[in-house]
Amino acid sequence: MAVAKDKNEGFSSSAGLMRYFDSEDAKGIKVGPRTVIAIAIIFTVVIAVLPVFFPMS
């Protein structure tokens, strides 16, 4: 009865996720959570105020 004990491999269910998140951290634009919320609020206000300036009659 042979049991493979390889110290370099973790659980197969989490190994792919760990590699995915490790590789994604180095790429792309980094935006803080406050910036995302601020952009969402500004976008919402612009959409809400747009009918005042451009009425659809």
PDB file of N, CA and C in Angstrom:
ATOM      1  N   MET A   1       0.852  -1.182   0.000  1.00  0.00           N
ATOM      2  CA  MET A   1       0.000   0.000   0.000  1.00  0.00           C
ATOM      3  C   MET A   1       0.894   1.239   0.000  1.00  0.00           C
ATOM      4  N   ALA A   2       0.884   1.952  -1.098  1.00  0.00           N
ATOM      5  CA  ALA A   2       1.740   3.129  -1.232  1.00  0.00           C
ATOM      6  C   ALA A   2       0.894   4.393  -1.112  1.00  0.00           C
ATOM      7  N   VAL A   3       1.319   5.290  -0.248  1.00  0.00           N
ATOM      8  CA  VAL A   3       0.630   6.568  -0.072  1.00  0.00           C
ATOM      9  C   VAL A   3       1.589   7.665  -0.507  1.00  0.00           C
ATOM     10  N   ALA A   4       1.153   8.454  -1.474  1.00  0.00           N
ATOM     11  CA  ALA A   4       2.010   9.537  -1.982  1.00  0.00           C
ATOM     12  C   ALA A   4       1.950  10.715  -1.031  1.00  0.00           C
ATOM     13  N   LYS A   5       3.112  11.128  -0.560  1.00  0.00           N
ATOM     14  CA  LYS A   5       3.202  12.292   0.322  1.00  0.00           C
ATOM     15  C   LYS A   5       4.144  13.303  -0.329  1.00  0.00           C
ATOM     16  N   ASP A   6       3.576  14.214  -1.087  1.00  0.00           N
ATOM     17  CA  ASP A   6       4.364  15.248  -1.750  1.00  0.00           C
ATOM     18  C   ASP A   6       4.137  16.561  -1.005  1.00  0.00           C
ATOM     19  N   LYS A   7       5.162  17.121  -0.461  1.00  0.00           N
ATOM     20  CA  LYS A   7       5.050  18.344   0.342  1.00  0.00           C
ATOM     21  C   LYS A   7       4.800  19.584  -0.517  1.00  0.00           C
ATOM     22  N   ASN A   8       5.043  19.526  -1.828  1.00  0.00           N
ATOM     23  CA  ASN A   8       4.894  20.702  -2.680  1.00  0.00           C
ATOM     24  C   ASN A   8       3.472  20.946  -3.146  1.00  0.00           C
ATOM     25  N   GLU A   9       2.581  19.991  -2.977  1.00  0.00           N
ATOM     26  CA  GLU A   9       1.220  20.147  -3.457  1.00  0.00           C
ATOM     27  C   GLU A   9       0.259  20.309  -2.300  1.00  0.00           C
ATOM     28  N   GLY A  10      -0.664  21.282  -2.437  1.00  0.00           N
ATOM     29  CA  GLY A  10      -1.710  21.479  -1.445  1.00  0.00           C
ATOM     30  C   GLY A  10      -2.951  20.723  -1.855  1.00  0.00           C
ATOM     31  N   PHE A  11      -4.064  21.126  -1.308  1.00  0.00           N
ATOM     32  CA  PHE A  11      -5.322  20.515  -1.696  1.00  0.00           C
ATOM     33  C   PHE A  11      -5.631  20.892  -3.143  1.00  0.00           C
ATOM     34  N   SER A  12      -6.125  19.948  -3.896  1.00  0.00           N
ATOM     35  CA  SER A  12      -6.380  20.215  -5.309  1.00  0.00           C
ATOM     36  C   SER A  12      -7.541  21.189  -5.496  1.00  0.00           C
ATOM     37  N   SER A  13      -8.446  21.263  -4.546  1.00  0.00           N
ATOM     38  CA  SER A  13      -9.583  22.163  -4.704  1.00  0.00           C
ATOM     39  C   SER A  13      -9.185  23.626  -4.521  1.00  0.00           C
ATOM     40  N   SER A  14      -8.188  23.921  -3.735  1.00  0.00           N
ATOM     41  CA  SER A  14      -7.804  25.312  -3.507  1.00  0.00           C
ATOM     42  C   SER A  14      -6.540  25.711  -4.263  1.00  0.00           C
ATOM     43  N   ALA A  15      -5.822  24.769  -4.797  1.00  0.00           N
ATOM     44  CA  ALA A  15      -4.550  25.094  -5.452  1.00  0.00           C
ATOM     45  C   ALA A  15      -4.766  25.971  -6.679  1.00  0.00           C
ATOM     46  N   GLY A  16      -5.776  25.684  -7.479  1.00  0.00           N
ATOM     47  CA  GLY A  16      -6.039  26.494  -8.664  1.00  0.00           C
ATOM     48  C   GLY A  16      -6.471  27.898  -8.306  1.00  0.00           C
ATOM     49  N   LEU A  17      -7.267  28.037  -7.256  1.00  0.00           N
ATOM     50  CA  LEU A  17      -7.708  29.366  -6.838  1.00  0.00           C
ATOM     51  C   LEU A  17      -6.543  30.193  -6.319  1.00  0.00           C
ATOM     52  N   MET A  18      -5.675  29.586  -5.572  1.00  0.00           N
ATOM     53  CA  MET A  18      -4.533  30.320  -5.043  1.00  0.00           C
ATOM     54  C   MET A  18      -3.632  30.791  -6.183  1.00  0.00           C
ATOM     55  N   ARG A  19      -3.408  29.951  -7.164  1.00  0.00           N
ATOM     56  CA  ARG A  19      -2.574  30.354  -8.295  1.00  0.00           C
ATOM     57  C   ARG A  19      -3.264  31.455  -9.094  1.00  0.00           C
ATOM     58  N   TYR A  20      -4.579  31.351  -9.249  1.00  0.00           N
ATOM     59  CA  TYR A  20      -5.323  32.360 -10.011  1.00  0.00           C
ATOM     60  C   TYR A  20      -5.220  33.716  -9.338  1.00  0.00           C
ATOM     61  N   PHE A  21      -5.465  33.795  -8.042  1.00  0.00           N
ATOM     62  CA  PHE A  21      -5.424  35.073  -7.346  1.00  0.00           C
ATOM     63  C   PHE A  21      -4.006  35.612  -7.236  1.00  0.00           C
ATOM     64  N   ASP A  22      -3.027  34.749  -7.112  1.00  0.00           N
ATOM     65  CA  ASP A  22      -1.650  35.217  -7.076  1.00  0.00           C
ATOM     66  C   ASP A  22      -1.254  35.850  -8.402  1.00  0.00           C
ATOM     67  N   SER A  23      -1.694  35.272  -9.514  1.00  0.00           N
ATOM     68  CA  SER A  23      -1.313  35.816 -10.814  1.00  0.00           C
ATOM     69  C   SER A  23      -2.105  37.077 -11.146  1.00  0.00           C
ATOM     70  N   GLU A  24      -3.322  37.211 -10.637  1.00  0.00           N
ATOM     71  CA  GLU A  24      -4.151  38.371 -10.954  1.00  0.00           C
ATOM     72  C   GLU A  24      -3.760  39.601 -10.136  1.00  0.00           C
ATOM     73  N   ASP A  25      -3.088  39.446  -9.031  1.00  0.00           N
ATOM     74  CA  ASP A  25      -2.711  40.590  -8.204  1.00  0.00           C
ATOM     75  C   ASP A  25      -1.719  41.509  -8.914  1.00  0.00           C
ATOM     76  N   ALA A  26      -0.883  40.973  -9.770  1.00  0.00           N
ATOM     77  CA  ALA A  26       0.166  41.767 -10.399  1.00  0.00           C
ATOM     78  C   ALA A  26      -0.334  42.550 -11.607  1.00  0.00           C
ATOM     79  N   LYS A  27      -1.526  42.228 -12.111  1.00  0.00           N
ATOM     80  CA  LYS A  27      -2.007  42.845 -13.343  1.00  0.00           C
ATOM     81  C   LYS A  27      -3.193  43.763 -13.065  1.00  0.00           C
ATOM     82  N   GLY A  28      -3.452  44.648 -14.007  1.00  0.00           N
ATOM     83  CA  GLY A  28      -4.677  45.440 -13.974  1.00  0.00           C
ATOM     84  C   GLY A  28      -4.559  46.730 -13.174  1.00  0.00           C
ATOM     85  N   ILE A  29      -5.664  47.468 -13.220  1.00  0.00           N
ATOM     86  CA  ILE A  29      -5.752  48.746 -12.519  1.00  0.00           C
ATOM     87  C   ILE A  29      -6.208  48.484 -11.091  1.00  0.00           C
ATOM     88  N   LYS A  30      -5.556  49.098 -10.143  1.00  0.00           N
ATOM     89  CA  LYS A  30      -5.947  48.946  -8.747  1.00  0.00           C
ATOM     90  C   LYS A  30      -6.790  50.152  -8.348  1.00  0.00           C
ATOM     91  N   VAL A  31      -8.033  49.878  -7.936  1.00  0.00           N
ATOM     92  CA  VAL A  31      -8.966  50.918  -7.540  1.00  0.00           C
ATOM     93  C   VAL A  31      -9.459  50.576  -6.142  1.00  0.00           C
ATOM     94  N   GLY A  32      -9.412  51.545  -5.266  1.00  0.00           N
ATOM     95  CA  GLY A  32      -9.852  51.328  -3.901  1.00  0.00           C
ATOM     96  C   GLY A  32     -11.365  51.246  -3.797  1.00  0.00           C
ATOM     97  N   PRO A  33     -11.855  50.678  -2.720  1.00  0.00           N
ATOM     98  CA  PRO A  33     -13.295  50.534  -2.552  1.00  0.00           C
ATOM     99  C   PRO A  33     -14.025  51.874  -2.443  1.00  0.00           C
ATOM    100  N   ARG A  34     -13.398  52.875  -1.862  1.00  0.00           N
ATOM    101  CA  ARG A  34     -14.027  54.197  -1.765  1.00  0.00           C
ATOM    102  C   ARG A  34     -14.192  54.822  -3.138  1.00  0.00           C
ATOM    103  N   THR A  35     -13.232  54.604  -4.020  1.00  0.00           N
ATOM    104  CA  THR A  35     -13.320  55.130  -5.378  1.00  0.00           C
ATOM    105  C   THR A  35     -14.466  54.481  -6.131  1.00  0.00           C
ATOM    106  N   VAL A  36     -14.638  53.187  -5.979  1.00  0.00           N
ATOM    107  CA  VAL A  36     -15.727  52.475  -6.655  1.00  0.00           C
ATOM    108  C   VAL A  36     -17.078  52.984  -6.171  1.00  0.00           C
ATOM    109  N   ILE A  37     -17.212  53.180  -4.869  1.00  0.00           N
ATOM    110  CA  ILE A  37     -18.473  53.684  -4.313  1.00  0.00           C
ATOM    111  C   ILE A  37     -18.726  55.115  -4.773  1.00  0.00           C
ATOM    112  N   ALA A  38     -17.684  55.942  -4.805  1.00  0.00           N
ATOM    113  CA  ALA A  38     -17.835  57.332  -5.257  1.00  0.00           C
ATOM    114  C   ALA A  38     -18.263  57.387  -6.716  1.00  0.00           C
ATOM    115  N   ILE A  39     -17.680  56.562  -7.555  1.00  0.00           N
ATOM    116  CA  ILE A  39     -18.054  56.534  -8.975  1.00  0.00           C
ATOM    117  C   ILE A  39     -19.503  56.083  -9.122  1.00  0.00           C
ATOM    118  N   ALA A  40     -19.922  55.098  -8.348  1.00  0.00           N
ATOM    119  CA  ALA A  40     -21.306  54.620  -8.416  1.00  0.00           C
ATOM    120  C   ALA A  40     -22.293  55.710  -7.992  1.00  0.00           C
ATOM    121  N   ILE A  41     -21.954  56.447  -6.938  1.00  0.00           N
ATOM    122  CA  ILE A  41     -22.836  57.520  -6.462  1.00  0.00           C
ATOM    123  C   ILE A  41     -22.913  58.643  -7.502  1.00  0.00           C
ATOM    124  N   ILE A  42     -21.782  59.034  -8.051  1.00  0.00           N
ATOM    125  CA  ILE A  42     -21.763  60.094  -9.068  1.00  0.00           C
ATOM    126  C   ILE A  42     -22.564  59.670 -10.296  1.00  0.00           C
ATOM    127  N   PHE A  43     -22.388  58.437 -10.730  1.00  0.00           N
ATOM    128  CA  PHE A  43     -23.126  57.930 -11.889  1.00  0.00           C
ATOM    129  C   PHE A  43     -24.626  57.932 -11.620  1.00  0.00           C
ATOM    130  N   THR A  44     -25.031  57.541 -10.412  1.00  0.00           N
ATOM    131  CA  THR A  44     -26.446  57.531 -10.043  1.00  0.00           C
ATOM    132  C   THR A  44     -27.029  58.940 -10.042  1.00  0.00           C
ATOM    133  N   VAL A  45     -26.295  59.892  -9.493  1.00  0.00           N
ATOM    134  CA  VAL A  45     -26.772  61.281  -9.450  1.00  0.00           C
ATOM    135  C   VAL A  45     -26.892  61.841 -10.868  1.00  0.00           C
ATOM    136  N   VAL A  46     -25.928  61.563 -11.715  1.00  0.00           N
ATOM    137  CA  VAL A  46     -25.978  62.056 -13.095  1.00  0.00           C
ATOM    138  C   VAL A  46     -27.195  61.480 -13.809  1.00  0.00           C
ATOM    139  N   ILE A  47     -27.466  60.202 -13.648  1.00  0.00           N
ATOM    140  CA  ILE A  47     -28.623  59.579 -14.293  1.00  0.00           C
ATOM    141  C   ILE A  47     -29.926  60.159 -13.734  1.00  0.00           C
ATOM    142  N   ALA A  48     -29.968  60.447 -12.438  1.00  0.00           N
ATOM    143  CA  ALA A  48     -31.184  60.998 -11.832  1.00  0.00           C
ATOM    144  C   ALA A  48     -31.432  62.441 -12.272  1.00  0.00           C
ATOM    145  N   VAL A  49     -30.395  63.221 -12.516  1.00  0.00           N
ATOM    146  CA  VAL A  49     -30.526  64.636 -12.859  1.00  0.00           C
ATOM    147  C   VAL A  49     -30.669  64.828 -14.383  1.00  0.00           C
ATOM    148  N   LEU A  50     -30.301  63.875 -15.163  1.00  0.00           N
ATOM    149  CA  LEU A  50     -30.338  63.988 -16.615  1.00  0.00           C
ATOM    150  C   LEU A  50     -31.712  64.367 -17.174  1.00  0.00           C
ATOM    151  N   PRO A  51     -32.816  63.817 -16.687  1.00  0.00           N
ATOM    152  CA  PRO A  51     -34.132  64.220 -17.223  1.00  0.00           C
ATOM    153  C   PRO A  51     -34.484  65.688 -16.979  1.00  0.00           C
ATOM    154  N   VAL A  52     -33.880  66.331 -16.005  1.00  0.00           N
ATOM    155  CA  VAL A  52     -34.150  67.755 -15.745  1.00  0.00           C
ATOM    156  C   VAL A  52     -33.620  68.603 -16.896  1.00  0.00           C
ATOM    157  N   PHE A  53     -32.449  68.264 -17.409  1.00  0.00           N
ATOM    158  CA  PHE A  53     -31.832  69.025 -18.479  1.00  0.00           C
ATOM    159  C   PHE A  53     -32.251  68.563 -19.876  1.00  0.00           C
ATOM    160  N   PHE A  54     -32.599  67.292 -20.011  1.00  0.00           N
ATOM    161  CA  PHE A  54     -33.015  66.728 -21.279  1.00  0.00           C
ATOM    162  C   PHE A  54     -34.337  66.001 -21.117  1.00  0.00           C
ATOM    163  N   PRO A  55     -35.459  66.755 -21.049  1.00  0.00           N
ATOM    164  CA  PRO A  55     -36.755  66.104 -20.842  1.00  0.00           C
ATOM    165  C   PRO A  55     -37.172  65.286 -22.069  1.00  0.00           C
ATOM    166  N   MET A  56     -37.825  64.170 -21.806  1.00  0.00           N
ATOM    167  CA  MET A  56     -38.290  63.284 -22.870  1.00  0.00           C
ATOM    168  C   MET A  56     -39.796  63.490 -23.071  1.00  0.00           C
ATOM    169  N   SER A  57     -40.188  64.604 -23.661  1.00  0.00           N
ATOM    170  CA  SER A  57     -41.619  64.881 -23.824  1.00  0.00           C
ATOM    171  C   SER A  57     -42.079  64.508 -25.142  1.00  0.00           C
TER     172      SER A  57
END
